[in-house]
CSV table of N, CA, C and O in Angstrom, one decimal:
chain,number,residue,atom,x,y,z
A,230,MET,N,-44.7,165.6,62.0
A,230,MET,CA,-45.8,166.6,61.7
A,230,MET,C,-46.9,166.6,62.8
A,230,MET,O,-47.4,167.6,63.1
A,231,ALA,N,-47.2,165.4,63.3
A,231,ALA,CA,-48.3,165.4,64.3
A,231,ALA,C,-47.9,166.2,65.5
A,231,ALA,O,-48.8,166.9,66.0
A,232,ASN,N,-46.7,166.3,65.8
A,232,ASN,CA,-46.3,167.1,67.0
A,232,ASN,C,-46.5,168.6,66.7
A,232,ASN,O,-46.9,169.3,67.5
A,233,ASP,N,-46.2,169.0,65.4
A,233,ASP,CA,-46.5,170.4,65.0
A,233,ASP,C,-48.0,170.7,65.2
A,233,ASP,O,-48.3,171.7,65.6
A,234,ILE,N,-48.8,169.8,64.7
A,234,ILE,CA,-50.2,170.0,64.8
A,234,ILE,C,-50.7,170.1,66.2
A,234,ILE,O,-51.4,171.0,66.6
A,235,THR,N,-50.2,169.2,67.0
A,235,THR,CA,-50.6,169.1,68.4
A,235,THR,C,-50.1,170.4,69.2
A,235,THR,O,-50.8,170.9,70.0
A,236,HIS,N,-48.9,170.8,68.8
A,236,HIS,CA,-48.3,172.0,69.5
A,236,HIS,C,-49.1,173.2,69.3
A,236,HIS,O,-49.3,174.1,70.1
A,237,HIS,N,-49.7,173.4,68.1
A,237,HIS,CA,-50.4,174.6,67.8
A,237,HIS,C,-51.9,174.5,68.1
A,237,HIS,O,-52.6,175.5,67.9
A,238,ARG,N,-52.4,173.4,68.4
A,238,ARG,CA,-53.8,173.2,68.7
A,238,ARG,C,-54.1,174.0,70.0
A,238,ARG,O,-53.5,173.8,71.1
A,239,GLU,N,-55.1,174.8,70.0
A,239,GLU,CA,-55.5,175.6,71.2
A,239,GLU,C,-56.3,174.7,72.2
A,239,GLU,O,-56.1,174.8,73.4
A,240,ARG,N,-57.3,174.0,71.7
A,240,ARG,CA,-58.2,173.2,72.5
A,240,ARG,C,-57.6,171.9,72.8
A,240,ARG,O,-57.1,171.2,71.9
A,241,LYS,N,-57.7,171.5,74.1
A,241,LYS,CA,-57.2,170.1,74.4
A,241,LYS,C,-58.1,169.1,73.8
A,241,LYS,O,-59.3,169.2,73.8
A,242,PRO,N,-57.5,168.0,73.2
A,242,PRO,CA,-58.3,167.0,72.6
A,242,PRO,C,-59.2,166.3,73.7
A,242,PRO,O,-58.9,166.3,74.9
A,243,THR,N,-60.3,165.8,73.2
A,243,THR,CA,-61.2,165.1,74.1
A,243,THR,C,-60.5,163.9,74.7
A,243,THR,O,-60.0,163.1,74.0
A,244,HIS,N,-60.6,163.8,76.0
A,244,HIS,CA,-60.1,162.6,76.8
A,244,HIS,C,-60.8,161.4,76.3
A,244,HIS,O,-62.0,161.4,76.2
A,245,PRO,N,-60.1,160.3,76.2
A,245,PRO,CA,-60.8,159.0,75.7
A,245,PRO,C,-61.9,158.6,76.8
A,245,PRO,O,-62.8,157.9,76.4
A,246,GLY,N,-61.7,158.9,78.0
A,246,GLY,CA,-62.7,158.6,79.0
A,246,GLY,C,-64.0,159.2,78.7
A,246,GLY,O,-65.1,158.7,78.9
A,247,LYS,N,-64.0,160.5,78.3
A,247,LYS,CA,-65.2,161.2,77.9
A,247,LYS,C,-65.8,160.6,76.7
A,247,LYS,O,-67.1,160.4,76.6
A,248,LEU,N,-65.0,160.2,75.7
A,248,LEU,CA,-65.5,159.5,74.5
A,248,LEU,C,-66.2,158.2,74.9
A,248,LEU,O,-67.3,157.9,74.4
A,249,LEU,N,-65.6,157.5,75.8
A,249,LEU,CA,-66.1,156.2,76.3
A,249,LEU,C,-67.5,156.4,76.9
A,249,LEU,O,-68.4,155.8,76.6
A,250,SER,N,-67.5,157.4,77.8
A,250,SER,CA,-68.7,157.7,78.6
A,250,SER,C,-69.9,158.2,77.7
A,250,SER,O,-71.0,157.6,77.7
A,251,GLU,N,-69.6,159.2,76.9
A,251,GLU,CA,-70.6,159.9,76.1
A,251,GLU,C,-71.1,159.1,74.9
A,251,GLU,O,-72.2,159.3,74.5
A,252,HIS,N,-70.2,158.4,74.3
A,252,HIS,CA,-70.5,157.7,73.0
A,252,HIS,C,-70.8,156.2,73.1
A,252,HIS,O,-71.3,155.6,72.2
A,253,TYR,N,-70.4,155.6,74.2
A,253,TYR,CA,-70.5,154.2,74.3
A,253,TYR,C,-71.3,153.7,75.6
A,253,TYR,O,-72.2,152.9,75.5
A,254,LEU,N,-70.9,154.2,76.7
A,254,LEU,CA,-71.6,153.7,78.0
A,254,LEU,C,-73.0,154.4,78.2
A,254,LEU,O,-74.0,153.6,78.3
A,255,LYS,N,-73.1,155.7,78.2
A,255,LYS,CA,-74.4,156.3,78.4
A,255,LYS,C,-75.4,155.9,77.4
A,255,LYS,O,-76.6,155.6,77.8
A,256,PRO,N,-75.1,156.0,76.1
A,256,PRO,CA,-76.2,155.6,75.1
A,256,PRO,C,-76.7,154.2,75.2
A,256,PRO,O,-77.8,153.9,74.9
A,257,ARG,N,-75.8,153.3,75.7
A,257,ARG,CA,-76.2,151.9,75.9
A,257,ARG,C,-76.7,151.5,77.3
A,257,ARG,O,-77.0,150.4,77.5
A,258,GLY,N,-76.7,152.5,78.2
A,258,GLY,CA,-77.2,152.3,79.5
A,258,GLY,C,-76.2,151.4,80.3
A,258,GLY,O,-76.7,150.6,81.2
A,259,ILE,N,-74.9,151.4,80.0
A,259,ILE,CA,-73.9,150.6,80.7
A,259,ILE,C,-73.3,151.4,81.9
A,259,ILE,O,-72.8,152.4,81.7
A,260,SER,N,-73.4,150.8,83.0
A,260,SER,CA,-72.9,151.4,84.2
A,260,SER,C,-71.4,151.2,84.3
A,260,SER,O,-70.8,150.3,83.6
A,261,ILE,N,-70.7,152.1,85.0
A,261,ILE,CA,-69.2,151.9,85.2
A,261,ILE,C,-68.9,150.6,85.9
A,261,ILE,O,-68.0,149.9,85.5
A,262,VAL,N,-69.8,150.2,86.8
A,262,VAL,CA,-69.6,148.9,87.5
A,262,VAL,C,-69.7,147.8,86.6
A,262,VAL,O,-68.8,146.9,86.5
A,263,ALA,N,-70.7,147.7,85.7
A,263,ALA,CA,-70.9,146.6,84.8
A,263,ALA,C,-69.7,146.6,83.8
A,263,ALA,O,-69.2,145.5,83.4
A,264,PHE,N,-69.3,147.8,83.3
A,264,PHE,CA,-68.3,147.9,82.3
A,264,PHE,C,-66.9,147.4,82.9
A,264,PHE,O,-66.2,146.7,82.3
A,265,ALA,N,-66.7,147.8,84.1
A,265,ALA,CA,-65.4,147.4,84.8
A,265,ALA,C,-65.4,145.9,85.0
A,265,ALA,O,-64.4,145.3,84.8
A,266,GLN,N,-66.5,145.3,85.3
A,266,GLN,CA,-66.6,143.9,85.5
A,266,GLN,C,-66.3,143.2,84.2
A,266,GLN,O,-65.6,142.2,84.1
A,267,ALA,N,-66.9,143.7,83.1
A,267,ALA,CA,-66.7,143.1,81.8
A,267,ALA,C,-65.3,143.2,81.3
A,267,ALA,O,-64.8,142.3,80.7
A,268,LEU,N,-64.6,144.2,81.8
A,268,LEU,CA,-63.2,144.4,81.4
A,268,LEU,C,-62.2,143.7,82.3
A,268,LEU,O,-61.0,143.5,82.0
A,269,GLY,N,-62.7,143.3,83.5
A,269,GLY,CA,-61.8,142.7,84.5
A,269,GLY,C,-60.9,143.7,85.2
A,269,GLY,O,-59.8,143.4,85.6
A,270,HIS,N,-61.5,144.9,85.3
A,270,HIS,CA,-60.7,146.0,86.0
A,270,HIS,C,-61.6,146.5,87.2
A,270,HIS,O,-62.8,146.2,87.2
A,271,SER,N,-61.0,147.3,88.0
A,271,SER,CA,-61.7,147.8,89.2
A,271,SER,C,-62.6,148.9,88.7
A,271,SER,O,-62.3,149.7,87.8
A,272,ARG,N,-63.7,149.1,89.5
A,272,ARG,CA,-64.6,150.2,89.2
A,272,ARG,C,-63.9,151.5,89.4
A,272,ARG,O,-64.1,152.5,88.7
A,273,LYS,N,-63.0,151.6,90.4
A,273,LYS,CA,-62.3,152.8,90.7
A,273,LYS,C,-61.4,153.2,89.5
A,273,LYS,O,-61.3,154.4,89.2
A,274,HIS,N,-60.7,152.3,88.9
A,274,HIS,CA,-59.9,152.6,87.8
A,274,HIS,C,-60.7,153.0,86.6
A,274,HIS,O,-60.3,154.1,85.9
A,275,ILE,N,-61.8,152.4,86.3
A,275,ILE,CA,-62.6,152.8,85.1
A,275,ILE,C,-63.2,154.1,85.4
A,275,ILE,O,-63.4,154.9,84.5
A,276,SER,N,-63.7,154.4,86.6
A,276,SER,CA,-64.2,155.7,87.0
A,276,SER,C,-63.2,156.8,86.8
A,276,SER,O,-63.5,157.8,86.2
A,277,ALA,N,-62.0,156.5,87.1
A,277,ALA,CA,-60.9,157.5,87.0
A,277,ALA,C,-60.7,157.8,85.5
A,277,ALA,O,-60.5,158.9,85.1
A,278,ILE,N,-60.8,156.8,84.6
A,278,ILE,CA,-60.6,157.0,83.2
A,278,ILE,C,-61.8,157.8,82.7
A,278,ILE,O,-61.6,158.8,82.0
A,279,VAL,N,-63.0,157.4,83.0
A,279,VAL,CA,-64.2,158.1,82.5
A,279,VAL,C,-64.2,159.5,82.9
A,279,VAL,O,-64.7,160.4,82.2
A,280,ASN,N,-63.7,159.8,84.1
A,280,ASN,CA,-63.6,161.2,84.6
A,280,ASN,C,-62.4,161.9,84.3
A,280,ASN,O,-62.1,163.0,84.8
A,281,GLY,N,-61.5,161.4,83.4
A,281,GLY,CA,-60.4,162.1,82.9
A,281,GLY,C,-59.2,162.2,83.8
A,281,GLY,O,-58.3,162.9,83.6
A,282,ARG,N,-59.2,161.3,84.9
A,282,ARG,CA,-58.1,161.4,85.9
A,282,ARG,C,-57.1,160.3,85.6
A,282,ARG,O,-56.0,160.3,86.3
A,283,ALA,N,-57.3,159.4,84.7
A,283,ALA,CA,-56.4,158.3,84.3
A,283,ALA,C,-56.5,158.1,82.8
A,283,ALA,O,-57.5,158.4,82.2
A,284,GLY,N,-55.4,157.6,82.3
A,284,GLY,CA,-55.3,157.3,80.9
A,284,GLY,C,-55.6,155.9,80.5
A,284,GLY,O,-55.7,155.0,81.4
A,285,ILE,N,-55.6,155.6,79.2
A,285,ILE,CA,-55.9,154.2,78.7
A,285,ILE,C,-54.5,153.7,78.2
A,285,ILE,O,-54.0,154.3,77.3
A,286,GLU,N,-54.1,152.6,78.7
A,286,GLU,CA,-52.9,152.0,78.3
A,286,GLU,C,-53.2,150.8,77.3
A,286,GLU,O,-54.4,150.5,77.1
A,287,ALA,N,-52.2,150.3,76.7
A,287,ALA,CA,-52.4,149.3,75.6
A,287,ALA,C,-53.3,148.1,75.9
A,287,ALA,O,-54.2,147.7,75.2
A,288,GLU,N,-53.0,147.5,77.1
A,288,GLU,CA,-53.7,146.3,77.5
A,288,GLU,C,-55.2,146.6,77.7
A,288,GLU,O,-56.1,145.9,77.2
A,289,LEU,N,-55.5,147.7,78.4
A,289,LEU,CA,-56.9,148.1,78.6
A,289,LEU,C,-57.5,148.5,77.3
A,289,LEU,O,-58.7,148.2,77.1
A,290,ALA,N,-56.8,149.1,76.4
A,290,ALA,CA,-57.4,149.5,75.1
A,290,ALA,C,-57.8,148.2,74.3
A,290,ALA,O,-58.9,148.3,73.7
A,291,THR,N,-57.1,147.2,74.4
A,291,THR,CA,-57.5,145.9,73.7
A,291,THR,C,-58.7,145.3,74.4
A,291,THR,O,-59.6,144.8,73.7
A,292,ARG,N,-58.8,145.4,75.7
A,292,ARG,CA,-60.0,144.9,76.4
A,292,ARG,C,-61.2,145.7,76.0
A,292,ARG,O,-62.3,145.2,75.7
A,293,ILE,N,-61.1,147.1,76.0
A,293,ILE,CA,-62.2,147.9,75.7
A,293,ILE,C,-62.7,147.6,74.2
A,293,ILE,O,-63.9,147.5,74.0
A,294,ALA,N,-61.7,147.5,73.3
A,294,ALA,CA,-62.0,147.2,71.9
A,294,ALA,C,-62.8,145.9,71.8
A,294,ALA,O,-63.8,145.8,71.0
A,295,THR,N,-62.4,144.9,72.5
A,295,THR,CA,-63.0,143.6,72.5
A,295,THR,C,-64.5,143.7,73.0
A,295,THR,O,-65.4,143.2,72.4
A,296,VAL,N,-64.6,144.4,74.1
A,296,VAL,CA,-66.0,144.5,74.8
A,296,VAL,C,-66.9,145.3,74.0
A,296,VAL,O,-68.1,145.0,73.9
A,297,LEU,N,-66.4,146.4,73.4
A,297,LEU,CA,-67.3,147.4,72.7
A,297,LEU,C,-67.3,147.1,71.1
A,297,LEU,O,-68.1,147.8,70.5
A,298,GLY,N,-66.5,146.3,70.6
A,298,GLY,CA,-66.5,146.1,69.2
A,298,GLY,C,-65.8,147.2,68.4
A,298,GLY,O,-66.2,147.6,67.3
A,299,THR,N,-64.8,147.8,69.0
A,299,THR,CA,-64.1,148.9,68.4
A,299,THR,C,-62.6,148.4,68.1
A,299,THR,O,-62.4,147.2,68.1
A,300,THR,N,-61.7,149.3,68.0
A,300,THR,CA,-60.3,148.9,67.8
A,300,THR,C,-59.5,149.5,69.0
A,300,THR,O,-59.8,150.6,69.5
A,301,ALA,N,-58.4,148.7,69.4
A,301,ALA,CA,-57.5,149.2,70.4
A,301,ALA,C,-56.8,150.5,69.9
A,301,ALA,O,-56.6,151.4,70.6
A,302,GLN,N,-56.6,150.6,68.6
A,302,GLN,CA,-55.9,151.7,68.0
A,302,GLN,C,-56.7,153.0,68.2
A,302,GLN,O,-56.1,154.1,68.4
A,303,PHE,N,-58.0,152.9,68.1
A,303,PHE,CA,-58.9,154.1,68.3
A,303,PHE,C,-58.6,154.7,69.7
A,303,PHE,O,-58.4,155.9,69.8
A,304,TRP,N,-58.6,153.8,70.7
A,304,TRP,CA,-58.5,154.3,72.1
A,304,TRP,C,-57.1,154.8,72.4
A,304,TRP,O,-56.9,155.8,73.0
A,305,LEU,N,-56.1,154.1,71.8
A,305,LEU,CA,-54.7,154.6,72.0
A,305,LEU,C,-54.4,155.9,71.2
A,305,LEU,O,-53.7,156.7,71.7
A,306,ASN,N,-55.0,156.0,70.1
A,306,ASN,CA,-54.9,157.3,69.3
A,306,ASN,C,-55.5,158.5,70.1
A,306,ASN,O,-54.9,159.6,70.2
A,307,ALA,N,-56.6,158.2,70.7
A,307,ALA,CA,-57.3,159.3,71.5
A,307,ALA,C,-56.4,159.6,72.7
A,307,ALA,O,-56.3,160.8,73.0
A,308,GLN,N,-55.9,158.6,73.4
A,308,GLN,CA,-55.0,158.9,74.5
A,308,GLN,C,-53.7,159.6,74.1
A,308,GLN,O,-53.3,160.5,74.8
A,309,ASN,N,-53.2,159.1,73.0
A,309,ASN,CA,-51.9,159.7,72.5
A,309,ASN,C,-52.1,161.2,72.2
A,309,ASN,O,-51.3,162.0,72.5
A,310,ALA,N,-53.3,161.6,71.6
A,310,ALA,CA,-53.5,163.0,71.3
A,310,ALA,C,-53.5,163.8,72.5
A,310,ALA,O,-53.0,164.9,72.6
A,311,VAL,N,-54.2,163.3,73.6
A,311,VAL,CA,-54.2,164.1,74.9
A,311,VAL,C,-52.8,164.2,75.4
A,311,VAL,O,-52.4,165.2,75.9
A,312,ASP,N,-52.1,163.0,75.5
A,312,ASP,CA,-50.7,163.0,76.0
A,312,ASP,C,-49.8,164.0,75.3
A,312,ASP,O,-49.0,164.7,75.9
A,313,LEU,N,-49.8,164.0,74.0
A,313,LEU,CA,-49.0,164.9,73.2
A,313,LEU,C,-49.3,166.3,73.4
A,313,LEU,O,-48.5,167.2,73.5
A,314,TRP,N,-50.6,166.6,73.5
A,314,TRP,CA,-51.1,168.0,73.7
A,314,TRP,C,-50.5,168.5,75.1
A,314,TRP,O,-50.0,169.6,75.2
A,315,GLU,N,-50.7,167.6,76.1
A,315,GLU,CA,-50.2,168.0,77.4
A,315,GLU,C,-48.7,168.2,77.4
A,315,GLU,O,-48.2,169.1,78.0
A,316,ALA,N,-48.0,167.3,76.8
A,316,ALA,CA,-46.5,167.3,76.8
A,316,ALA,C,-46.0,168.6,76.0
A,316,ALA,O,-45.0,169.2,76.4
A,317,SER,N,-46.7,169.0,75.0
A,317,SER,CA,-46.3,170.1,74.2
A,317,SER,C,-46.5,171.4,74.9
A,317,SER,O,-45.9,172.5,74.6
A,318,ARG,N,-47.3,171.4,76.0
A,318,ARG,CA,-47.6,172.6,76.8
A,318,ARG,C,-46.5,172.8,77.9
A,318,ARG,O,-46.5,173.9,78.5
A,319,LYS,N,-45.7,171.8,78.1
A,319,LYS,CA,-44.7,171.9,79.2
A,319,LYS,C,-43.6,172.8,78.7
A,319,LYS,O,-43.1,172.7,77.6
A,320,LYS,N,-43.1,173.7,79.6
A,320,LYS,CA,-42.0,174.6,79.3
A,320,LYS,C,-40.7,173.9,79.6
A,320,LYS,O,-40.3,173.8,80.8
A,321,TRP,N,-40.0,173.5,78.6
A,321,TRP,CA,-38.8,172.8,78.8
A,321,TRP,C,-37.8,173.2,77.6
A,321,TRP,O,-38.2,173.2,76.5
A,322,LYS,N,-36.6,173.5,78.0
A,322,LYS,CA,-35.6,173.9,77.0
A,322,LYS,C,-34.4,173.0,77.2
A,322,LYS,O,-33.9,172.9,78.3
A,323,PRO,N,-34.0,172.3,76.1
A,323,PRO,CA,-32.8,171.4,76.2
A,323,PRO,C,-31.5,172.2,76.4
A,323,PRO,O,-31.4,173.4,75.9
A,324,GLU,N,-30.6,171.6,77.0
A,324,GLU,CA,-29.2,172.3,77.2
A,324,GLU,C,-28.5,172.2,75.8
A,324,GLU,O,-27.8,173.2,75.5
A,325,HIS,N,-28.7,171.2,75.1
A,325,HIS,CA,-28.0,171.0,73.8
A,325,HIS,C,-29.1,170.4,72.8
A,325,HIS,O,-30.0,169.8,73.2
A,326,THR,N,-28.9,170.7,71.5
A,326,THR,CA,-29.7,170.1,70.5
A,326,THR,C,-28.7,169.5,69.5
A,326,THR,O,-27.6,169.9,69.3
A,327,PHE,N,-29.2,168.4,68.9
A,327,PHE,CA,-28.4,167.7,67.9
A,327,PHE,C,-29.3,167.6,66.7
A,327,PHE,O,-29.9,166.5,66.4
A,328,LEU,N,-29.5,168.7,65.9
A,328,LEU,CA,-30.3,168.7,64.8
A,328,LEU,C,-29.7,168.0,63.6
A,328,LEU,O,-28.5,168.1,63.4
A,329,ALA,N,-30.6,167.3,62.9
A,329,ALA,CA,-30.1,166.5,61.7
A,329,ALA,C,-29.8,167.5,60.6
A,329,ALA,O,-30.6,168.5,60.4
A,330,HIS,N,-28.7,167.3,59.9
A,330,HIS,CA,-28.4,168.1,58.8
A,330,HIS,C,-28.8,167.3,57.5
A,330,HIS,O,-28.5,166.1,57.4
A,331,PRO,N,-29.3,168.0,56.5
A,331,PRO,CA,-29.7,167.3,55.3
A,331,PRO,C,-28.4,166.7,54.6
A,331,PRO,O,-27.4,167.3,54.7
A,332,PHE,N,-28.6,165.6,54.0
A,332,PHE,CA,-27.5,165.0,53.2
A,332,PHE,C,-27.2,165.9,52.0
A,332,PHE,O,-28.1,166.4,51.4
A,333,PRO,N,-25.9,165.9,51.6
A,333,PRO,CA,-25.6,166.7,50.4
A,333,PRO,C,-26.2,166.1,49.2
A,333,PRO,O,-26.4,164.9,49.1
A,334,ALA,N,-26.6,166.9,48.2
A,334,ALA,CA,-27.3,166.4,47.0
A,334,ALA,C,-26.3,165.8,46.1
A,334,ALA,O,-25.2,166.0,46.0
């Protein structure tokens, strides 16, 4: 069902990097450099995430959650929503389909 919802959504979901920047870093006065150091990641990588040019993978989600007091699932769900939205917009048609048939009653 999530795929159906994502497929019909017109507006792209908010990138987790924007959520990170607007709701966590800026309000707390945390720089990208300081945040990257706290996470043990490069400033370049964190900057790419904050600017929507890179995604958040599971290991980084756990580090972000630990540093900010959130959950890794929150960050992965946000990234997954963006990824599914983008994938649903790709024009691809399968050569064959193997649709499940309902079991007889």
